[in-house]
């Protein structure tokens, strides 16, 4: 049997499973865990341990059809300015309850389009964040950049506030593909943005690409990768397009008859990966690539690679504080998500309440399974010895799952007393294999396809 046929038989093209940027995943969250739990977790943080902070800016001047993020369109700055005012109030609420002396080791602005903010609002928001949670001396500040919605003045403002990593969404440079997904972004505009970032002293650059988009073929994705390589990024994320029009209604604007078939989609990902590898990038997990000297690769080599809501990371902060509508906070005790709808979020904050409305309180078993899944997603290796050391006899609860994986996947995995290892030939199935250790599988949830 050919390798592709074997992968198909094992569910690569049929299975819909989580991306496991958290465990349990967001569909498991319940309204039984909300702002009271959020406040309890915040007030008991250890002030000697830095935290990460995520700020969600849910506004875009254009709504790209492929995107499934929580965003809303606007042609004026009025709702953006009002929203930033509410975010400042949330930060003030946080400052009142956070332990004195707490510091911020990482800051990320996502969206939406954070670069919709003009320089004055960039400075205002950044100063409000630093006032609530002062940064450490070696902090990292990253921002998602839309090259069509940024200029030198905005870049200068971000750099002045400490931005030292930029993440540029590209998706694909082919004009027909861009038209089909509602995102027109010429290469020369992107290259000019990168040049302006470099000139401002921003030398750490991430780029995001997407495979499986309408009209994509081998020649087009190869040309896009070649153009990306001329930008000399430090990291690349190569995400599979998740066609979920039942979740993101704007995706109904995409003609699904123009989407590449399952095998073509698989080969597009393989082709792009091979080109990045040939250019000297290291494979990071299932869909990232990094220069050998980049922090992601160093974290992978040292066993410290982690996975969070932004994908793979070398962020070692154990706590993530999410700020803004729909943001998710990660605490030792569990997850809490702010009200997802912007109007509902604003209502909560204006009432001087924290915005958490749903979440999940982690049990010891949850933490063990979360670590097992993260190991597989990051290292393709579930370290049974580490789990036994950390969780004691509870680790035995994975025994049946380990045997089931071995029975199902045969020589694509190796099981010993020390570890379960996904062999190179089976790594395309990593999300499916990881799902074998997921004890929370809510009925009726339709995740993205595994390939």
Tab-separated table of C-alpha atoms in Angstrom:
chain	number	residue	atom	x	y	z
A	1	UNK	CA	0.000	0.000	0.000
A	2	UNK	CA	1.325	3.441	-0.900
A	3	UNK	CA	2.037	5.774	2.022
A	4	UNK	CA	-0.697	8.191	0.972
A	5	UNK	CA	-3.230	5.341	0.812
A	6	UNK	CA	-2.247	4.187	4.274
A	7	UNK	CA	-2.625	7.699	5.682
A	8	UNK	CA	-6.029	7.953	4.045
A	9	UNK	CA	-7.097	4.627	5.534
A	10	UNK	CA	-6.076	5.873	8.975
A	11	UNK	CA	-8.309	8.937	8.664
A	12	UNK	CA	-5.986	11.732	7.537
A	13	UNK	CA	-8.531	13.150	5.102
A	14	UNK	CA	-11.722	12.260	6.946
A	15	UNK	CA	-10.978	13.027	10.583
A	16	UNK	CA	-11.913	16.358	12.097
A	17	UNK	CA	-9.943	16.928	15.279
A	18	UNK	CA	-8.758	19.897	17.361
A	19	UNK	CA	-5.515	21.743	16.646
A	20	UNK	CA	-4.775	21.371	20.377
A	21	UNK	CA	-3.630	24.901	21.083
A	22	UNK	CA	-5.158	24.188	24.486
A	23	UNK	CA	-6.470	21.181	26.379
A	24	UNK	CA	-9.290	20.895	26.949
A	25	UNK	CA	-10.285	22.824	23.835
A	26	UNK	CA	-12.605	25.842	23.885
A	27	UNK	CA	-15.822	23.955	22.955
A	28	UNK	CA	-15.521	22.182	26.324
A	29	UNK	CA	-15.623	25.464	28.247
A	30	UNK	CA	-18.641	25.995	30.498
A	31	UNK	CA	-20.391	29.050	31.957
A	32	UNK	CA	-19.952	27.405	35.364
A	33	UNK	CA	-16.404	28.819	35.283
A	34	UNK	CA	-16.447	32.580	34.852
A	35	UNK	CA	-15.325	35.863	36.412
A	36	UNK	CA	-15.263	34.618	40.024
A	37	UNK	CA	-12.781	31.895	39.095
A	38	UNK	CA	-10.889	34.397	36.940
A	39	UNK	CA	-10.499	36.803	39.869
A	40	UNK	CA	-9.408	34.033	42.234
A	41	UNK	CA	-6.708	32.907	39.811
A	42	UNK	CA	-5.466	36.451	39.196
A	43	UNK	CA	-5.229	37.418	42.844
A	44	UNK	CA	-3.220	34.318	43.786
A	45	UNK	CA	-0.530	34.617	41.074
A	46	UNK	CA	3.068	34.441	42.284
A	47	UNK	CA	4.450	37.980	41.762
A	48	UNK	CA	7.968	36.592	41.256
A	49	UNK	CA	6.939	34.650	38.123
A	50	UNK	CA	6.431	36.747	34.941
A	51	UNK	CA	3.222	36.395	32.963
A	52	UNK	CA	2.290	36.676	29.301
A	53	UNK	CA	-0.358	39.163	28.203
A	54	UNK	CA	-2.500	38.920	25.073
A	55	UNK	CA	-4.497	41.892	23.777
A	56	UNK	CA	-7.268	41.229	21.257
A	57	UNK	CA	-8.124	43.965	18.736
A	58	UNK	CA	-11.219	42.633	16.923
A	59	UNK	CA	-11.442	45.238	14.139
A	60	UNK	CA	-10.558	45.124	10.442
A	61	UNK	CA	-11.134	47.568	7.595
A	62	UNK	CA	-11.742	44.537	5.377
A	63	UNK	CA	-12.956	41.099	6.405
A	64	UNK	CA	-10.858	38.448	4.656
A	65	UNK	CA	-13.152	35.643	3.562
A	66	UNK	CA	-10.877	32.802	4.651
A	67	UNK	CA	-10.556	34.048	8.241
A	68	UNK	CA	-12.433	32.336	11.073
A	69	UNK	CA	-11.239	34.696	13.823
A	70	UNK	CA	-13.639	36.794	15.884
A	71	UNK	CA	-13.478	40.126	14.045
A	72	UNK	CA	-15.759	42.870	12.831
A	73	UNK	CA	-15.434	45.358	10.009
A	74	UNK	CA	-15.255	49.116	10.419
A	75	UNK	CA	-14.547	52.009	8.103
A	76	UNK	CA	-14.118	54.558	10.886
A	77	UNK	CA	-11.945	54.808	13.982
A	78	UNK	CA	-14.816	55.703	16.303
A	79	UNK	CA	-15.650	52.138	17.445
A	80	UNK	CA	-11.940	51.340	17.701
A	81	UNK	CA	-11.283	54.306	19.970
A	82	UNK	CA	-14.280	53.380	22.130
A	83	UNK	CA	-13.083	49.781	22.369
A	84	UNK	CA	-9.569	50.835	23.434
A	85	UNK	CA	-11.181	52.893	26.182
A	86	UNK	CA	-12.917	49.747	27.428
A	87	UNK	CA	-9.674	47.756	27.235
A	88	UNK	CA	-8.036	50.435	29.385
A	89	UNK	CA	-10.816	49.996	31.936
A	90	UNK	CA	-10.249	46.238	31.938
A	91	UNK	CA	-6.527	46.812	32.470
A	92	UNK	CA	-7.371	49.108	35.389
A	93	UNK	CA	-9.560	46.387	36.911
A	94	UNK	CA	-6.722	43.922	36.516
A	95	UNK	CA	-4.190	46.299	38.069
A	96	UNK	CA	-6.381	46.602	41.156
A	97	UNK	CA	-6.372	42.847	41.833
A	98	UNK	CA	-3.016	41.624	40.520
A	99	UNK	CA	-0.324	41.003	43.141
A	100	UNK	CA	2.057	43.904	43.600
A	101	UNK	CA	5.344	43.404	41.796
A	102	UNK	CA	3.991	41.155	39.042
A	103	UNK	CA	5.856	41.596	35.749
A	104	UNK	CA	5.081	40.888	32.101
A	105	UNK	CA	7.532	38.672	30.223
A	106	UNK	CA	5.635	38.499	26.926
A	107	UNK	CA	3.095	40.730	25.212
A	108	UNK	CA	1.223	39.920	22.011
A	109	UNK	CA	-1.300	42.050	20.126
A	110	UNK	CA	-3.593	40.014	17.891
A	111	UNK	CA	-6.821	40.415	16.057
A	112	UNK	CA	-8.392	41.416	13.875
A	113	UNK	CA	-5.910	43.997	12.742
A	114	UNK	CA	-3.875	45.593	15.554
A	115	UNK	CA	-2.266	47.897	12.989
A	116	UNK	CA	-5.640	49.544	12.436
A	117	UNK	CA	-4.614	51.644	15.457
A	118	UNK	CA	-3.097	55.045	14.618
A	119	UNK	CA	0.152	56.028	16.388
A	120	UNK	CA	-1.620	57.944	19.171
A	121	UNK	CA	-3.746	54.918	20.077
A	122	UNK	CA	-0.708	52.617	19.849
A	123	UNK	CA	1.117	54.725	22.432
A	124	UNK	CA	-1.961	55.074	24.619
A	125	UNK	CA	-2.709	51.329	24.693
A	126	UNK	CA	0.927	50.336	25.223
A	127	UNK	CA	1.317	52.724	28.143
A	128	UNK	CA	-1.903	51.457	29.748
A	129	UNK	CA	-0.659	47.870	29.509
A	130	UNK	CA	2.731	48.716	31.002
A	131	UNK	CA	1.071	50.635	33.795
A	132	UNK	CA	-1.064	47.625	34.713
A	133	UNK	CA	1.667	44.991	34.283
A	134	UNK	CA	5.192	46.451	33.958
A	135	UNK	CA	7.493	44.535	31.593
A	136	UNK	CA	10.600	42.626	32.578
A	137	UNK	CA	13.920	43.884	31.239
A	138	UNK	CA	14.092	41.047	28.669
A	139	UNK	CA	10.457	41.031	27.604
A	140	UNK	CA	9.241	40.164	24.105
A	141	UNK	CA	6.566	42.314	22.446
A	142	UNK	CA	5.074	40.905	19.250
A	143	UNK	CA	2.366	42.345	17.024
A	144	UNK	CA	0.356	40.907	14.147
A	145	UNK	CA	1.011	43.177	11.170
A	146	UNK	CA	-1.177	43.678	8.100
A	147	UNK	CA	1.198	45.184	5.490
A	148	UNK	CA	-1.738	46.911	3.791
A	149	UNK	CA	-2.766	48.562	7.065
A	150	UNK	CA	0.550	49.866	8.389
A	151	UNK	CA	2.931	52.701	7.598
A	152	UNK	CA	6.266	53.976	8.889
A	153	UNK	CA	4.626	56.141	11.554
A	154	UNK	CA	2.742	53.179	13.029
A	155	UNK	CA	5.857	50.997	12.886
A	156	UNK	CA	7.870	53.752	14.590
A	157	UNK	CA	5.246	54.006	17.341
A	158	UNK	CA	5.268	50.257	17.925
A	159	UNK	CA	9.064	50.163	17.953
A	160	UNK	CA	9.201	53.026	20.458
A	161	UNK	CA	6.874	51.085	22.751
A	162	UNK	CA	9.187	48.071	22.602
A	163	UNK	CA	7.929	45.856	19.786
A	164	UNK	CA	10.774	43.500	18.960
A	165	UNK	CA	8.964	40.813	16.944
A	166	UNK	CA	6.553	41.291	14.048
A	167	UNK	CA	4.202	38.669	12.661
A	168	UNK	CA	3.074	39.260	9.081
A	169	UNK	CA	0.059	37.531	7.593
A	170	UNK	CA	0.704	36.592	3.971
A	171	UNK	CA	-1.417	33.503	3.193
A	172	UNK	CA	-0.475	33.397	-0.533
A	173	UNK	CA	0.994	35.895	-3.006
A	174	UNK	CA	-0.825	34.648	-6.110
A	175	UNK	CA	-3.322	37.303	-7.353
A	176	UNK	CA	-6.032	34.789	-8.265
A	177	UNK	CA	-5.804	33.102	-4.872
A	178	UNK	CA	-5.889	36.472	-3.128
A	179	UNK	CA	-8.986	37.529	-5.072
A	180	UNK	CA	-10.714	34.258	-4.176
A	181	UNK	CA	-10.154	34.807	-0.430
A	182	UNK	CA	-10.879	38.546	-0.359
A	183	UNK	CA	-7.370	39.594	0.634
A	184	UNK	CA	-5.441	41.651	-1.909
A	185	UNK	CA	-1.866	42.032	-0.686
A	186	UNK	CA	0.763	42.555	-3.409
A	187	UNK	CA	4.272	41.273	-2.826
A	188	UNK	CA	5.840	44.720	-3.258
A	189	UNK	CA	3.620	46.133	-0.491
A	190	UNK	CA	4.664	43.305	1.829
A	191	UNK	CA	8.354	43.704	0.937
A	192	UNK	CA	8.162	47.444	1.627
A	193	UNK	CA	6.590	46.711	5.027
A	194	UNK	CA	9.400	44.290	5.861
A	195	UNK	CA	11.996	46.887	4.831
A	196	UNK	CA	10.350	49.479	7.080
A	197	UNK	CA	10.325	47.008	9.986
A	198	UNK	CA	14.023	46.262	9.497
A	199	UNK	CA	14.817	49.977	9.271
A	200	UNK	CA	12.985	50.517	12.581
A	201	UNK	CA	15.188	47.904	14.264
A	202	UNK	CA	12.633	45.071	14.259
A	203	UNK	CA	14.820	42.138	13.289
A	204	UNK	CA	12.647	39.229	14.428
A	205	UNK	CA	10.078	38.407	11.775
A	206	UNK	CA	7.368	35.751	11.581
A	207	UNK	CA	5.334	35.061	8.452
A	208	UNK	CA	2.065	33.137	8.181
A	209	UNK	CA	1.164	31.111	5.082
A	210	UNK	CA	-1.910	29.018	4.364
A	211	UNK	CA	-2.203	25.932	2.173
A	212	UNK	CA	-5.464	24.488	0.868
A	213	UNK	CA	-6.768	27.837	-0.411
A	214	UNK	CA	-8.887	28.140	-3.575
A	215	UNK	CA	-6.988	27.866	-6.868
A	216	UNK	CA	-3.738	26.891	-5.134
A	217	UNK	CA	-1.526	24.468	-7.038
A	218	UNK	CA	2.080	23.337	-6.806
A	219	UNK	CA	3.453	26.114	-9.024
A	220	UNK	CA	1.630	28.847	-7.141
A	221	UNK	CA	2.573	27.744	-3.655
A	222	UNK	CA	6.178	27.195	-4.770
A	223	UNK	CA	6.317	30.747	-6.112
A	224	UNK	CA	4.832	32.102	-2.882
A	225	UNK	CA	7.425	30.251	-0.788
A	226	UNK	CA	10.229	31.565	-3.019
A	227	UNK	CA	8.994	35.124	-2.504
A	228	UNK	CA	8.690	34.594	1.244
A	229	UNK	CA	12.291	33.389	1.380
A	230	UNK	CA	13.466	36.683	-0.152
A	231	UNK	CA	11.969	38.408	2.910
A	232	UNK	CA	14.325	36.372	5.138
A	233	UNK	CA	11.854	35.570	7.956
A	234	UNK	CA	13.057	33.959	11.168
A	235	UNK	CA	9.939	31.834	11.560
A	236	UNK	CA	7.206	30.596	9.259
A	237	UNK	CA	3.827	29.147	10.135
A	238	UNK	CA	2.237	27.009	7.406
A	239	UNK	CA	-1.384	26.510	8.403
A	240	UNK	CA	-3.938	24.350	6.663
A	241	UNK	CA	-6.982	26.337	5.582
A	242	UNK	CA	-9.942	25.379	7.754
A	243	UNK	CA	-13.095	25.650	5.652
A	244	UNK	CA	-15.745	25.992	8.356
A	245	UNK	CA	-18.544	28.145	6.878
A	246	UNK	CA	-20.900	26.918	9.614
A	247	UNK	CA	-18.649	28.793	12.063
A	248	UNK	CA	-17.368	31.690	9.913
A	249	UNK	CA	-20.222	32.800	7.676
A	250	UNK	CA	-17.908	34.960	5.544
A	251	UNK	CA	-16.351	31.740	4.235
A	252	UNK	CA	-19.572	31.176	2.278
A	253	UNK	CA	-18.149	33.777	-0.123
A	254	UNK	CA	-15.473	31.235	-1.083
A	255	UNK	CA	-16.402	28.903	-3.919
A	256	UNK	CA	-15.676	25.529	-2.359
A	257	UNK	CA	-15.455	23.915	-5.816
A	258	UNK	CA	-12.168	25.795	-6.286
A	259	UNK	CA	-10.594	24.323	-3.148
A	260	UNK	CA	-7.840	21.761	-3.781
A	261	UNK	CA	-8.756	18.141	-3.123
A	262	UNK	CA	-7.461	16.202	-0.155
A	263	UNK	CA	-4.427	14.676	-1.841
A	264	UNK	CA	-3.519	17.930	-3.594
A	265	UNK	CA	-3.798	19.776	-0.288
A	266	UNK	CA	-1.485	17.230	1.351
A	267	UNK	CA	1.082	17.548	-1.436
A	268	UNK	CA	0.963	21.371	-1.279
A	269	UNK	CA	1.931	21.215	2.395
A	270	UNK	CA	4.682	18.710	1.669
A	271	UNK	CA	6.075	20.811	-1.204
A	272	UNK	CA	6.168	23.985	0.886
A	273	UNK	CA	7.779	22.137	3.809
A	274	UNK	CA	10.475	20.685	1.565
A	275	UNK	CA	11.310	24.105	0.175
A	276	UNK	CA	11.702	25.590	3.643
A	277	UNK	CA	13.851	22.665	4.735
A	278	UNK	CA	16.049	23.069	1.657
A	279	UNK	CA	16.460	26.736	2.555
A	280	UNK	CA	17.893	25.778	5.962
A	281	UNK	CA	14.801	26.029	8.150
A	282	UNK	CA	14.216	23.485	10.905
A	283	UNK	CA	10.866	21.737	11.220
A	284	UNK	CA	9.017	22.837	14.344
A	285	UNK	CA	6.098	20.602	15.277
A	286	UNK	CA	3.472	19.928	12.638
A	287	UNK	CA	3.323	23.271	10.828
A	288	UNK	CA	6.101	25.708	11.816
A	289	UNK	CA	9.629	26.311	10.548
A	290	UNK	CA	12.463	28.309	12.109
A	291	UNK	CA	16.006	29.386	11.408
A	292	UNK	CA	18.554	27.292	13.329
A	293	UNK	CA	19.420	30.196	15.670
A	294	UNK	CA	15.793	31.189	16.313
A	295	UNK	CA	14.298	30.742	19.759
A	296	UNK	CA	11.730	28.228	18.515
A	297	UNK	CA	14.413	25.885	17.249
A	298	UNK	CA	16.495	26.346	20.390
A	299	UNK	CA	13.416	25.516	22.483
A	300	UNK	CA	12.746	22.417	20.379
A	301	UNK	CA	16.329	21.220	20.749
A	302	UNK	CA	16.303	21.735	24.519
A	303	UNK	CA	12.885	20.131	25.072
A	304	UNK	CA	11.227	23.430	26.034
A	305	UNK	CA	8.976	23.924	23.009
A	306	UNK	CA	5.399	24.695	24.027
A	307	UNK	CA	2.054	25.150	22.308
A	308	UNK	CA	-0.506	27.866	23.040
A	309	UNK	CA	-3.261	29.831	21.334
A	310	UNK	CA	-0.784	31.431	18.910
A	311	UNK	CA	0.663	28.045	17.918
A	312	UNK	CA	4.197	26.930	18.789
A	313	UNK	CA	6.142	29.119	21.189
A	314	UNK	CA	9.280	29.370	23.283
A	315	UNK	CA	7.311	31.339	25.883
A	316	UNK	CA	7.990	29.842	29.310
A	317	UNK	CA	5.559	32.046	31.247
A	318	UNK	CA	3.087	29.643	32.904
A	319	UNK	CA	0.257	32.206	32.966
A	320	UNK	CA	-1.384	33.967	30.042
A	321	UNK	CA	-3.683	36.891	30.799
A	322	UNK	CA	-6.103	37.540	27.954
A	323	UNK	CA	-7.453	41.086	27.591
A	324	UNK	CA	-10.244	42.182	25.279
A	325	UNK	CA	-13.318	40.566	23.752
A	326	UNK	CA	-13.086	36.760	23.341
A	327	UNK	CA	-9.553	36.610	24.814
A	328	UNK	CA	-8.690	33.451	26.726
A	329	UNK	CA	-6.608	33.433	29.898
A	330	UNK	CA	-4.596	30.381	30.925
A	331	UNK	CA	-3.916	29.830	34.618
A	332	UNK	CA	-2.503	26.932	36.575
A	333	UNK	CA	-6.048	26.204	37.695
A	334	UNK	CA	-7.710	26.411	34.287
A	335	UNK	CA	-8.931	28.570	31.425
A	336	UNK	CA	-11.279	31.550	31.323
A	337	UNK	CA	-12.587	33.236	28.187
A	338	UNK	CA	-13.832	36.813	28.121
A	339	UNK	CA	-17.265	37.500	26.648
A	340	UNK	CA	-16.867	36.767	22.950
A	341	UNK	CA	-19.163	39.392	21.451
A	342	UNK	CA	-17.660	42.870	21.617
A	343	UNK	CA	-20.905	44.411	22.895
A	344	UNK	CA	-21.202	41.831	25.688
A	345	UNK	CA	-17.550	42.345	26.623
A	346	UNK	CA	-18.013	46.110	26.823
A	347	UNK	CA	-21.128	45.687	28.957
A	348	UNK	CA	-19.252	43.541	31.491
A	349	UNK	CA	-16.305	45.924	31.800
A	350	UNK	CA	-18.490	49.037	31.954
A	351	UNK	CA	-20.254	47.377	34.887
A	352	UNK	CA	-16.827	47.161	36.599
A	353	UNK	CA	-16.836	43.383	36.429
A	354	UNK	CA	-14.189	41.128	34.950
A	355	UNK	CA	-15.214	39.898	31.507
A	356	UNK	CA	-14.764	36.134	31.959
A	357	UNK	CA	-17.970	34.301	31.020
A	358	UNK	CA	-16.929	30.701	30.349
A	359	UNK	CA	-13.996	28.424	31.045
A	360	UNK	CA	-12.762	25.152	32.458
A	361	UNK	CA	-11.248	24.300	35.828
A	362	UNK	CA	-8.408	21.823	35.333
A	363	UNK	CA	-8.244	18.588	37.282
A	364	UNK	CA	-4.968	16.744	37.851
A	365	UNK	CA	-5.997	14.289	35.113
A	366	UNK	CA	-6.675	17.188	32.736
A	367	UNK	CA	-3.180	18.528	33.384
A	368	UNK	CA	-1.638	15.139	32.732
A	369	UNK	CA	-3.522	14.654	29.485
A	370	UNK	CA	-2.752	18.229	28.447
A	371	UNK	CA	0.956	17.586	28.911
A	372	UNK	CA	0.759	14.261	27.043
A	373	UNK	CA	-0.949	15.923	24.075
A	374	UNK	CA	1.475	18.850	24.122
A	375	UNK	CA	4.429	16.445	24.051
A	376	UNK	CA	3.072	14.736	20.958
A	377	UNK	CA	2.238	18.017	19.225
A	378	UNK	CA	5.652	19.549	19.995
A	379	UNK	CA	8.093	16.648	20.036
A	380	UNK	CA	6.212	13.704	18.440
A	381	UNK	CA	7.162	11.910	21.650
A	382	UNK	CA	5.104	11.208	24.749
A	383	UNK	CA	7.613	10.863	27.584
A	384	UNK	CA	6.062	8.290	29.927
A	385	UNK	CA	8.886	8.703	32.435
A	386	UNK	CA	8.223	12.434	32.804
A	387	UNK	CA	4.500	11.881	33.233
A	388	UNK	CA	5.083	9.223	35.894
A	389	UNK	CA	7.470	11.563	37.707
A	390	UNK	CA	5.027	14.488	37.615
A	391	UNK	CA	1.711	12.710	38.072
A	392	UNK	CA	2.598	9.476	39.850
A	393	UNK	CA	0.117	6.633	39.644
A	394	UNK	CA	-2.306	8.812	37.682
A	395	UNK	CA	-0.104	8.256	34.617
A	396	UNK	CA	-1.350	4.679	34.531
A	397	UNK	CA	-4.675	6.010	33.245
A	398	UNK	CA	-2.998	6.472	29.862
A	399	UNK	CA	-2.057	2.783	29.536
A	400	UNK	CA	-5.173	1.755	27.625
A	401	UNK	CA	-4.857	4.762	25.300
A	402	UNK	CA	-1.218	3.941	24.591
A	403	UNK	CA	-2.065	0.342	23.711
A	404	UNK	CA	-4.942	1.464	21.481
A	405	UNK	CA	-2.629	3.840	19.586
A	406	UNK	CA	-0.094	1.062	19.124
A	407	UNK	CA	-2.778	-1.311	17.837
A	408	UNK	CA	-4.195	1.245	15.406
A	409	UNK	CA	-1.029	2.774	14.003
A	410	UNK	CA	1.394	-0.155	14.065
A	411	UNK	CA	4.889	0.665	12.838
A	412	UNK	CA	4.006	4.351	12.423
A	413	UNK	CA	4.537	4.595	16.180
A	414	UNK	CA	6.957	2.996	18.632
A	415	UNK	CA	5.933	2.203	22.207
A	416	UNK	CA	8.380	1.396	24.987
A	417	UNK	CA	8.272	1.644	28.777
A	418	UNK	CA	9.914	5.070	28.434
A	419	UNK	CA	7.957	6.716	25.603
A	420	UNK	CA	5.515	6.653	22.731
A	421	UNK	CA	7.177	8.013	19.581
A	422	UNK	CA	5.460	8.992	16.334
A	423	UNK	CA	7.799	7.931	13.546
A	424	UNK	CA	8.519	10.292	10.646
A	425	UNK	CA	6.159	8.396	8.329
A	426	UNK	CA	3.270	8.891	10.730
A	427	UNK	CA	3.693	12.546	11.674
A	428	UNK	CA	0.983	13.700	9.304
A	429	UNK	CA	-1.376	11.892	11.712
A	430	UNK	CA	-0.128	13.698	14.826
A	431	UNK	CA	-3.364	15.571	15.578
A	432	UNK	CA	-5.365	12.355	15.174
A	433	UNK	CA	-2.993	10.388	17.396
A	434	UNK	CA	-3.059	13.167	20.004
A	435	UNK	CA	-6.851	13.020	20.014
A	436	UNK	CA	-6.621	9.444	21.346
A	437	UNK	CA	-5.608	10.982	24.688
A	438	UNK	CA	-8.448	13.526	24.710
A	439	UNK	CA	-11.017	12.645	27.355
A	440	UNK	CA	-13.213	15.667	26.525
A	441	UNK	CA	-14.984	15.138	23.206
A	442	UNK	CA	-18.232	17.128	23.167
A	443	UNK	CA	-20.906	15.849	20.813
A	444	UNK	CA	-21.865	17.910	17.801
A	445	UNK	CA	-18.619	19.886	17.571
A	446	UNK	CA	-17.169	20.014	14.041
A	447	UNK	CA	-13.447	20.668	14.122
A	448	UNK	CA	-11.231	21.376	11.117
A	449	UNK	CA	-9.923	18.473	9.066
A	450	UNK	CA	-6.720	16.851	10.219
A	451	UNK	CA	-4.775	17.221	6.976
